[in-house]
XYZ file of C-alpha atoms in Angstrom:
612
model
C 0.000 -0.006 0.002
C 1.685 3.078 -1.300
C 0.113 6.419 -1.890
C 2.689 7.189 -4.585
C 1.520 4.366 -6.861
C -2.076 3.998 -5.830
C -2.879 7.712 -5.511
C -0.436 9.208 -8.046
C -3.061 11.614 -9.355
C -4.645 12.581 -5.960
C -2.252 15.244 -4.842
C -4.955 17.745 -3.817
C -7.025 15.157 -1.951
C -3.994 13.885 -0.045
C -3.106 17.437 0.947
C -6.652 17.976 2.274
C -6.653 14.579 4.064
C -3.435 15.269 5.956
C -4.773 18.670 6.978
C -7.933 17.114 8.423
C -5.841 14.457 10.229
C -3.805 17.079 12.075
C -7.010 18.911 13.002
C -8.331 15.666 14.504
C -5.127 15.339 16.505
C -5.728 18.803 17.922
C -9.313 17.829 18.704
C -8.166 14.797 20.702
C -5.618 16.953 22.538
C -8.330 19.425 23.556
C -10.465 16.483 24.738
C -7.691 15.209 27.047
C -7.030 18.757 28.252
C -10.689 19.251 29.152
C -10.690 15.882 30.895
C -7.722 16.962 33.021
C -9.632 20.080 34.029
C -12.634 17.958 35.014
C -10.426 15.564 37.022
C -8.823 18.477 38.866
C -12.200 20.044 39.533
C -13.541 16.695 40.784
C -10.531 16.213 43.068
C -10.829 19.766 44.357
C -14.512 19.337 45.170
C -13.803 16.040 46.925
C -11.108 17.691 49.027
C -13.459 20.545 49.934
C -16.096 17.960 50.841
C -13.611 16.151 53.086
C -12.499 19.418 54.690
C -16.049 20.565 55.348
C -16.927 17.315 57.110
C -13.770 16.979 59.174
C -14.563 16.943 62.926
C -14.366 20.318 64.596
C -12.353 20.775 67.762
C -15.520 20.888 69.845
C -16.631 17.588 68.312
C -13.461 15.632 69.138
C -15.106 13.897 72.104
C -17.878 12.557 69.860
C -15.338 10.867 67.563
C -14.414 8.185 70.093
C -17.329 6.038 68.908
C -16.674 3.399 66.271
C -19.160 4.902 63.792
C -17.523 8.318 64.083
C -14.049 6.797 63.822
C -15.148 4.906 60.718
C -16.509 8.112 59.193
C -13.218 9.889 59.902
C -11.333 7.009 58.280
C -13.702 7.169 55.315
C -12.965 10.866 54.950
C -9.241 10.148 55.017
C -9.602 7.463 52.351
C -11.753 9.786 50.256
C -9.045 12.428 50.524
C -6.510 9.879 49.272
C -8.912 8.993 46.453
C -9.093 12.678 45.505
C -5.295 12.715 45.493
C -5.265 9.867 42.984
C -7.638 11.814 40.708
C -5.156 14.678 40.877
C -2.388 12.264 39.966
C -4.407 11.155 36.928
C -4.877 14.756 35.836
C -1.206 15.615 36.323
C 0.020 12.557 34.428
C -2.401 13.145 31.559
C -1.281 16.752 31.409
C 2.416 15.872 31.315
C 2.377 12.594 29.354
C -0.438 13.219 26.881
C -1.539 16.816 26.473
C 1.911 18.387 26.327
C 3.353 15.706 24.068
C 0.283 15.788 21.859
C 0.551 19.544 21.255
C 4.259 19.207 20.436
C 3.460 16.412 17.971
C 0.756 18.456 16.260
C 3.137 21.347 15.804
C 5.812 19.051 14.414
C 3.396 17.376 11.977
C 2.213 20.733 10.679
C 5.767 21.770 9.913
C 6.560 18.472 8.205
C 3.373 18.565 6.149
C 4.194 22.076 5.005
C 7.660 20.964 3.888
C 6.305 17.962 2.011
C 3.625 19.969 0.275
C 6.202 22.579 -0.720
C 8.342 19.790 -2.181
C 5.339 18.422 -4.083
C 4.524 21.851 -5.430
C 8.117 22.236 -6.607
C 8.007 18.924 -8.433
C 4.686 19.834 -10.006
C 6.224 23.111 -11.160
C 9.205 21.262 -12.713
C 6.839 18.994 -14.635
C 4.779 21.991 -15.738
C 7.916 23.695 -17.054
C 8.866 20.638 -19.079
C 5.381 20.343 -20.513
C 5.413 24.073 -21.413
C 8.746 23.711 -23.192
C 7.380 20.765 -25.116
C 4.341 22.731 -26.119
C 6.457 25.600 -27.407
C 8.703 23.266 -29.370
C 5.642 21.616 -30.883
C 4.170 24.920 -31.932
C 7.543 25.996 -33.425
C 7.752 22.753 -35.320
C 4.199 23.148 -36.611
C 4.908 26.707 -37.763
C 8.122 25.692 -39.454
C 6.374 22.812 -41.179
C 3.667 25.122 -42.513
C 6.214 27.614 -43.768
C 8.229 24.820 -45.382
C 5.089 23.556 -47.089
C 4.212 27.026 -48.382
C 7.794 27.529 -49.650
C 7.605 24.208 -51.506
C 4.302 25.165 -53.112
C 5.695 28.548 -54.145
C 8.740 26.909 -55.741
C 6.586 24.452 -57.601
C 4.386 27.247 -59.003
C 7.427 29.272 -60.005
C 9.057 26.290 -61.671
C 5.905 25.609 -63.682
C 5.484 29.230 -64.764
C 7.533 29.799 -67.928
C 7.018 33.535 -67.694
C 9.268 33.846 -64.688
C 12.940 34.274 -65.107
C 15.397 31.684 -64.006
C 16.571 34.001 -61.210
C 13.120 34.089 -59.744
C 12.891 30.339 -59.899
C 16.231 29.980 -58.189
C 15.115 32.372 -55.496
C 12.049 30.335 -54.790
C 14.127 27.185 -54.728
C 16.568 28.674 -52.217
C 13.672 29.813 -49.991
C 12.165 26.313 -50.179
C 15.403 24.772 -49.013
C 15.775 27.242 -46.159
C 12.238 26.579 -44.999
C 12.721 22.868 -45.249
C 15.873 23.101 -43.181
C 14.127 25.235 -40.570
C 11.347 22.695 -40.424
C 13.843 19.946 -39.906
C 15.514 21.904 -37.161
C 12.199 22.625 -35.444
C 11.254 19.008 -35.780
C 14.504 17.936 -34.208
C 14.117 20.421 -31.395
C 10.556 19.264 -30.826
C 11.696 15.660 -30.721
C 14.427 16.471 -28.227
C 12.027 18.406 -26.037
C 9.492 15.607 -26.254
C 12.066 13.162 -25.044
C 13.067 15.448 -22.170
C 9.482 16.122 -21.182
C 8.589 12.437 -21.223
C 11.635 11.690 -19.085
C 10.676 14.434 -16.672
C 7.115 13.176 -16.560
C 8.242 9.629 -15.843
C 10.543 10.791 -13.073
C 7.763 12.984 -11.698
C 5.163 10.249 -11.476
C 7.493 7.402 -10.759
C 10.016 8.924 -8.366
C 9.609 12.529 -7.302
C 5.887 12.730 -6.628
C 5.674 9.201 -5.090
C 8.492 10.223 -2.749
C 6.467 13.239 -1.640
C 3.351 11.102 -1.260
C 5.370 8.550 0.719
C 6.443 11.252 3.129
C 2.872 12.423 3.499
C 1.830 8.827 4.091
C 4.490 8.394 6.772
C 3.382 11.628 8.384
C -0.246 10.512 8.479
C 0.666 7.055 9.813
C 2.824 8.697 12.466
C -0.145 10.835 13.493
C -2.443 7.821 13.688
C 0.125 5.764 15.584
C 0.655 8.502 18.127
C -3.073 8.915 18.672
C -3.125 5.200 19.461
C -0.195 5.571 21.860
C -1.769 8.575 23.550
C -4.989 6.682 24.116
C -3.051 3.729 25.531
C -1.041 6.103 27.697
C -4.274 7.616 29.030
C -5.537 4.172 29.920
C -2.198 3.302 31.530
C -2.287 6.481 33.622
C -5.721 5.448 34.823
C -4.673 1.854 35.465
C -1.610 2.824 37.528
C -3.756 4.531 40.163
C -6.236 1.660 40.345
C -4.275 -0.274 43.032
C -4.238 2.758 45.335
C -7.863 3.528 44.539
C -8.692 -0.079 45.376
C -6.787 0.331 48.627
C -8.848 3.428 49.372
C -12.020 1.505 48.691
C -10.752 -1.382 50.824
C -9.998 1.126 53.575
C -13.551 2.478 53.352
C -14.868 -1.069 53.528
C -12.634 -1.863 56.502
C -13.758 1.340 58.240
C -17.409 0.388 57.711
C -16.832 -3.120 59.037
C -15.065 -1.738 62.128
C -18.322 -0.165 63.358
C -19.446 -2.055 66.476
C -22.726 -1.097 68.016
C -21.918 -2.959 71.272
C -18.620 -1.151 71.664
C -20.327 2.211 71.100
C -22.902 1.269 73.705
C -20.141 0.506 76.208
C -18.410 3.807 75.345
C -21.621 5.664 76.101
C -21.724 3.945 79.484
C -18.069 4.787 80.208
C -18.524 8.371 79.098
C -21.687 9.244 81.004
C -21.557 6.841 83.984
C -21.387 8.971 87.149
C -20.482 6.259 89.626
C -23.300 7.209 91.975
C -25.776 4.693 93.330
C -29.543 5.164 92.950
C -31.225 7.004 95.850
C -32.806 4.952 98.605
C -36.543 4.601 98.999
C -38.448 7.491 100.538
C -39.384 6.769 104.129
C -42.855 7.117 105.518
C -43.242 10.276 107.514
C -45.879 9.954 110.207
C -48.214 12.876 110.751
C -48.853 12.237 114.482
C -47.276 14.445 117.077
C -45.198 11.667 118.668
C -43.916 10.228 115.402
C -43.450 13.601 113.770
C -40.501 14.314 116.030
C -38.654 11.429 114.417
C -39.385 12.627 110.898
C -36.689 15.314 110.842
C -34.098 12.757 111.841
C -35.190 10.420 109.055
C -35.225 13.275 106.626
C -31.761 14.343 107.753
C -30.496 10.815 107.248
C -31.790 10.831 103.690
C -30.152 14.205 103.042
C -26.869 13.038 104.540
C -26.827 10.017 102.253
C -27.407 12.266 99.294
C -24.474 14.383 100.392
C -22.282 11.326 100.555
C -23.098 10.413 96.996
C -23.292 13.914 95.570
C -25.966 15.230 93.215
C -25.692 15.526 89.476
C -27.000 18.558 87.652
C -25.999 18.484 83.994
C -22.337 17.568 84.112
C -21.462 19.164 87.471
C -21.508 17.767 91.007
C -22.975 19.912 93.734
C -21.053 19.111 96.922
C -22.801 19.562 100.226
C -21.444 20.312 103.606
C -21.324 18.073 106.625
C -19.200 15.373 105.129
C -17.716 14.538 108.550
C -21.211 13.825 109.883
C -21.492 10.606 107.889
C -22.087 7.567 110.037
C -21.390 4.191 108.477
C -20.060 0.775 109.447
C -17.888 0.790 106.303
C -14.348 2.129 106.656
C -13.939 3.007 102.941
C -16.887 5.409 103.056
C -15.186 7.368 105.873
C -11.899 7.529 103.911
C -13.733 8.637 100.779
C -15.492 11.414 102.730
C -12.206 12.591 104.214
C -10.722 12.725 100.740
C -13.684 14.714 99.481
C -13.228 17.154 102.354
C -9.592 17.675 101.429
C -10.427 18.104 97.750
C -13.027 20.786 98.447
C -10.224 23.280 99.059
C -8.742 22.745 95.557
C -9.745 24.357 92.294
C -12.473 22.412 90.496
C -10.748 22.722 87.139
C -7.473 21.418 88.517
C -8.633 18.360 90.443
C -11.746 17.670 88.266
C -13.924 17.828 91.362
C -16.757 19.190 89.232
C -17.050 15.808 87.490
C -18.823 12.629 88.629
C -16.539 10.037 90.271
C -16.078 7.832 87.222
C -15.375 10.756 84.904
C -13.068 12.300 87.487
C -11.130 9.056 87.711
C -10.709 8.878 83.938
C -9.498 12.499 83.754
C -7.020 11.924 86.582
C -5.722 8.750 84.940
C -5.144 10.676 81.692
C -3.418 13.478 83.604
C -1.156 11.017 85.462
C -0.273 9.319 82.173
C 0.526 12.670 80.566
C 2.674 13.824 83.496
C 4.494 10.465 83.616
C 5.326 10.858 79.946
C 6.574 14.398 80.498
C 8.718 13.290 83.455
C 10.263 10.571 81.300
C 11.054 13.079 78.565
C 12.635 15.506 81.013
C 14.675 12.712 82.586
C 15.971 11.717 79.169
C 16.826 15.325 78.374
C 18.591 15.697 81.710
C 20.589 12.504 81.120
C 21.610 13.805 77.695
C 22.763 17.112 79.194
C 24.734 15.289 81.892
C 26.441 13.154 79.264
C 27.264 16.275 77.269
C 28.670 17.935 80.366
C 30.803 14.849 81.068
C 32.156 14.903 77.515
C 32.995 18.620 77.844
C 34.747 17.998 81.147
C 36.733 15.117 79.669
C 37.666 17.071 76.509
C 37.376 20.848 77.092
C 38.196 21.555 73.457
C 34.685 20.388 72.528
C 32.972 22.970 74.714
C 32.673 24.698 78.072
C 30.915 22.538 80.736
C 29.485 25.704 82.344
C 27.382 26.380 79.271
C 25.410 23.222 80.076
C 25.045 24.062 83.763
C 22.228 26.557 83.227
C 20.293 24.137 81.073
C 20.791 21.418 83.697
C 19.451 23.664 86.452
C 16.463 24.639 84.350
C 15.786 21.024 83.461
C 16.131 19.981 87.108
C 13.651 22.682 88.262
C 11.182 21.658 85.599
C 11.574 17.983 86.586
C 10.918 18.836 90.249
C 7.727 20.703 89.317
C 6.561 17.859 87.124
C 7.222 15.311 89.847
C 5.360 17.441 92.369
C 2.379 17.647 90.034
C 2.610 13.908 89.379
C 2.554 13.158 93.131
C -0.420 15.449 93.587
C -2.437 13.841 90.815
C -1.457 10.346 91.943
C -2.866 11.165 95.370
C -6.005 12.553 93.751
C -6.291 9.387 91.678
C -5.874 7.225 94.783
C -8.620 9.146 96.511
C -10.804 8.946 93.441
C -10.307 5.162 93.309
C -11.401 4.939 96.932
C -14.479 6.998 96.157
C -15.404 4.964 93.106
C -14.785 1.654 94.852
C -16.766 2.585 98.006
C -19.953 0.456 98.247
C -23.348 1.940 99.144
C -24.140 2.506 102.810
C -25.394 -0.470 104.768
C -29.111 -0.311 105.563
C -28.412 -0.700 109.267
C -26.199 2.370 109.225
C -28.786 4.327 107.267
C -31.457 3.786 109.929
C -29.271 4.760 112.862
C -30.253 8.289 113.675
C -27.805 8.944 116.540
C -24.614 8.073 114.717
C -24.003 11.204 112.621
C -23.559 13.452 115.629
C -21.227 10.983 117.277
C -19.220 10.502 114.100
C -18.820 14.220 113.791
C -17.562 14.651 117.310
C -15.149 11.759 117.061
C -13.956 12.788 113.593
C -13.174 16.297 114.751
C -11.045 15.063 117.656
C -9.599 12.001 115.942
C -6.022 13.220 115.858
C -5.841 14.061 119.592
C -7.524 10.786 120.602
C -5.223 8.761 118.382
C -2.070 10.464 119.608
C -3.042 10.144 123.289
C -3.858 6.496 122.877
C -0.612 5.744 121.032
C 1.576 7.584 123.535
C -0.077 5.846 126.485
C 0.585 2.548 124.753
C 4.265 3.120 123.943
C 5.127 4.165 127.509
C 5.475 0.467 128.433
C 7.386 -0.594 125.288
C 10.320 -2.930 125.013
C 13.502 -2.930 122.926
C 13.712 -3.181 119.124
C 16.219 -3.883 116.424
C 16.360 -1.596 113.322
C 16.894 -3.119 109.875
C 16.836 -0.006 107.684
C 19.712 1.075 105.534
C 18.792 4.728 104.985
C 20.176 7.770 106.730
C 19.150 8.534 110.236
C 18.547 4.938 111.330
C 21.435 2.819 112.450
C 21.954 -0.780 111.673
C 22.354 -1.786 115.345
C 19.740 -2.291 118.128
C 17.980 0.290 120.198
C 16.599 -0.235 123.730
C 14.314 1.495 126.151
C 11.050 1.616 124.227
C 9.475 4.587 122.473
C 9.360 6.665 125.654
C 13.042 6.174 126.311
C 14.602 5.509 122.912
C 11.957 6.811 120.542
C 11.141 3.461 118.861
C 7.620 2.425 117.836
C 8.572 -1.172 118.480
C 7.438 -0.686 122.096
C 4.284 -2.710 121.703
C 1.834 -0.128 120.419
C 0.670 -2.390 117.666
C 0.271 -5.266 120.135
C -1.904 -3.212 122.493
C -3.997 -1.960 119.625
C -4.422 -5.464 118.292
C -5.296 -6.785 121.758
C -7.871 -4.062 122.309
C -9.373 -4.743 118.910
C -9.367 -8.493 119.533
C -11.177 -7.997 122.836
C -13.875 -6.108 121.043
C -14.210 -8.423 118.075
C -14.222 -11.525 120.298
C -17.421 -10.267 121.909
C -16.141 -9.322 125.388
C -19.319 -7.383 126.115
C -22.920 -8.129 126.690
C -24.841 -8.355 123.435
C -28.023 -7.500 125.262
C -26.553 -4.112 126.250
C -25.845 -3.137 122.657
C -24.727 0.486 122.434
C -24.187 2.321 119.130
C -21.537 4.446 120.785
C -19.638 1.308 121.735
C -19.855 0.037 118.136
C -18.507 3.325 116.824
C -15.597 3.602 119.220
C -14.866 -0.116 119.221
C -14.942 -0.626 115.431
C -13.376 2.600 114.229
C -11.194 3.982 116.995
C -8.173 1.990 115.857
C -8.943 1.667 112.122
C -10.840 4.588 110.668
C -10.639 7.331 113.264
C -7.198 8.535 112.108
C -7.714 10.896 109.193
C -4.794 11.284 106.760
C -2.809 14.425 107.506
C -0.987 14.249 104.158
C 0.993 11.854 102.047
C 4.605 10.795 101.748
C 6.945 9.066 99.325
C 9.509 6.492 100.420
C 13.051 7.666 99.633
C 14.560 4.324 100.702
C 13.327 0.806 101.271
C 12.607 -0.213 104.868
C 12.114 -3.721 106.233
C 10.077 -4.264 109.424
C 11.431 -6.714 112.004
C 8.163 -8.664 112.178
C 7.242 -7.579 115.724
C 5.728 -4.430 117.122
C 4.138 -1.811 114.861
C 6.774 -1.003 112.195
C 5.689 -1.401 108.579
C 7.632 -2.500 105.547
C 7.831 -0.090 102.576
C 9.430 -0.039 99.125
C 11.506 2.767 97.623
C 9.208 5.194 95.784
C 6.047 3.873 97.429
C 3.239 6.409 98.132
C 1.767 6.278 101.652
C -0.785 8.272 103.639
C 0.512 10.094 106.746
C -1.611 9.429 109.878
C 0.695 10.869 112.571
C 3.650 13.157 112.117
C 6.990 12.747 113.849
C 6.654 13.597 117.553
C 10.402 14.001 117.964
C 11.204 10.302 118.242
C 12.229 9.851 114.569
C 9.186 7.796 113.540
C 6.067 8.639 111.470
C 2.828 6.665 111.410
C 1.600 5.869 107.875
C -1.040 3.804 106.074
C -1.080 2.201 102.649
C -3.643 3.879 100.452
C -4.859 0.687 98.792
C -5.060 -1.443 101.975
C -5.799 -0.894 105.671
C -2.204 -1.752 106.726
C -0.766 0.829 109.105
C 2.517 1.169 110.953
C 5.562 3.316 111.763
C 8.453 4.081 109.407
C 11.623 6.151 109.935
C 10.966 9.833 109.296
C 14.291 10.280 107.506
C 13.299 7.584 105.024
C 10.338 9.525 103.615
C 9.493 12.853 101.988
C 6.288 14.161 103.634
C 3.724 16.558 102.180
C 0.940 17.663 104.582
C -2.478 18.857 103.480
C -3.222 22.529 103.833
C -5.681 22.071 106.714
C -3.273 19.778 108.594
C -0.996 22.700 109.512
C -3.712 24.391 111.589
């Protein structure tokens, strides 16, 4: 298939065909360009859609549910999908549109050159044909003149009236005209040969060569359109794996929605930790029974104060926390903790939240502070290593330049640790509050107990100290096992009154007194609520925490007396401060274990109201 042989006489049609082909190439290029614009517009609208539906800062708490998390993941995947549409547009723009416009420009220039060459060859053939036509006309004219000269000679030769000179003249003219005719004929024949040769070369070589170039140009155009279409498909296919991943991510996000988990999250988020209120008691209208009604009503109010009341998301605390009467020790500890927390800012200790929510906030705060302490410790260790390197090799730097940073880091670490201790204590108290069971029905119906509990609670520290000092006055010797400063490794004698040791038998007397009560050494028929209160709580719950402490060193008790074992770094509640004997009475916050530890082994922090 060759345009030069098959379409040797279709020069004009081929010129028009190639022109239309290049126009079609431009049309396809505009199509791809418009598609790129649509892809970019689509991607931009998708990104705006994703941005408009992103969770606002005030909605962050709502996005802890699985459905909201799945929607956020879907938005992220949709944003990635929009990014892939942008990639398609960019690749089409760079690999197709730009190359296509360059090709169209190149084909136009080549077509112009080929058509100019064809026009030149057509002009050459036209010149040869024109020369042949002129030679033919010259030959025809010379032949006519030669024929007329021959006729004139023949008439003159037949006319006897003419002289011989006239006849000779006509004969000479005939010969000249015959010779001119022969020359014109020869020139015509030569020109005919040349024109035929030029025509053969034109239709067999020159013009087919031009047509072949036009054919190659058109085939190149068609082939490139094919390649551009394939390239467009390839651009689309390359992003399919990522688009499929986006769709898989959307599917995974949808399948991650769990209605049961969301239900549990709602419980964890809004659970207050309070118990339902008790039944309303019957209030008699008679004069004799009406006197008891205020007491019953006061009991109900006091129970409400112990639990707190919820209004919206805030807890309204009520006074008289120390007037709670209960046979449960943890309720008393929880109330004492609430009393201490009432002096703190609500925003700082989360006291405006229900118990469960308060506990969660405190846990998050402790986790955050622990992380910050770890970061500061790592920074401090790095500075100390740098200082050591500078001291070893002063050419690297001045160690004093690091000193300021070390001091600043140390101060910051101290503040963070102080905050951490404070929030750990708050968390311990919150755990006690959350874990405290509802009041026992027997305690709820006892109308005389609140007043007694208030009086005993207000004087608990003096009663506890007097009882402990009267007990240690008859103590015996002890042997210390601590390794920290201020306590020797040898033995001490003389009891707490003489040598200042708690090993004097205080714990034994307390245990004996408690055993006498719990073994029933009293008449059950003469049951007295006052006796229950003093007997059950004098040695266990009467001592309110004065503060808290942290163990600086480990301490091992000797197994006798009232000393208590503690681990380095352990947090303890302070029940009695050092009375000058070198020992402090403490209690573990998570158990009821109490005992004495060396004062020099602990770092003590007292509550604000304990200093008065």
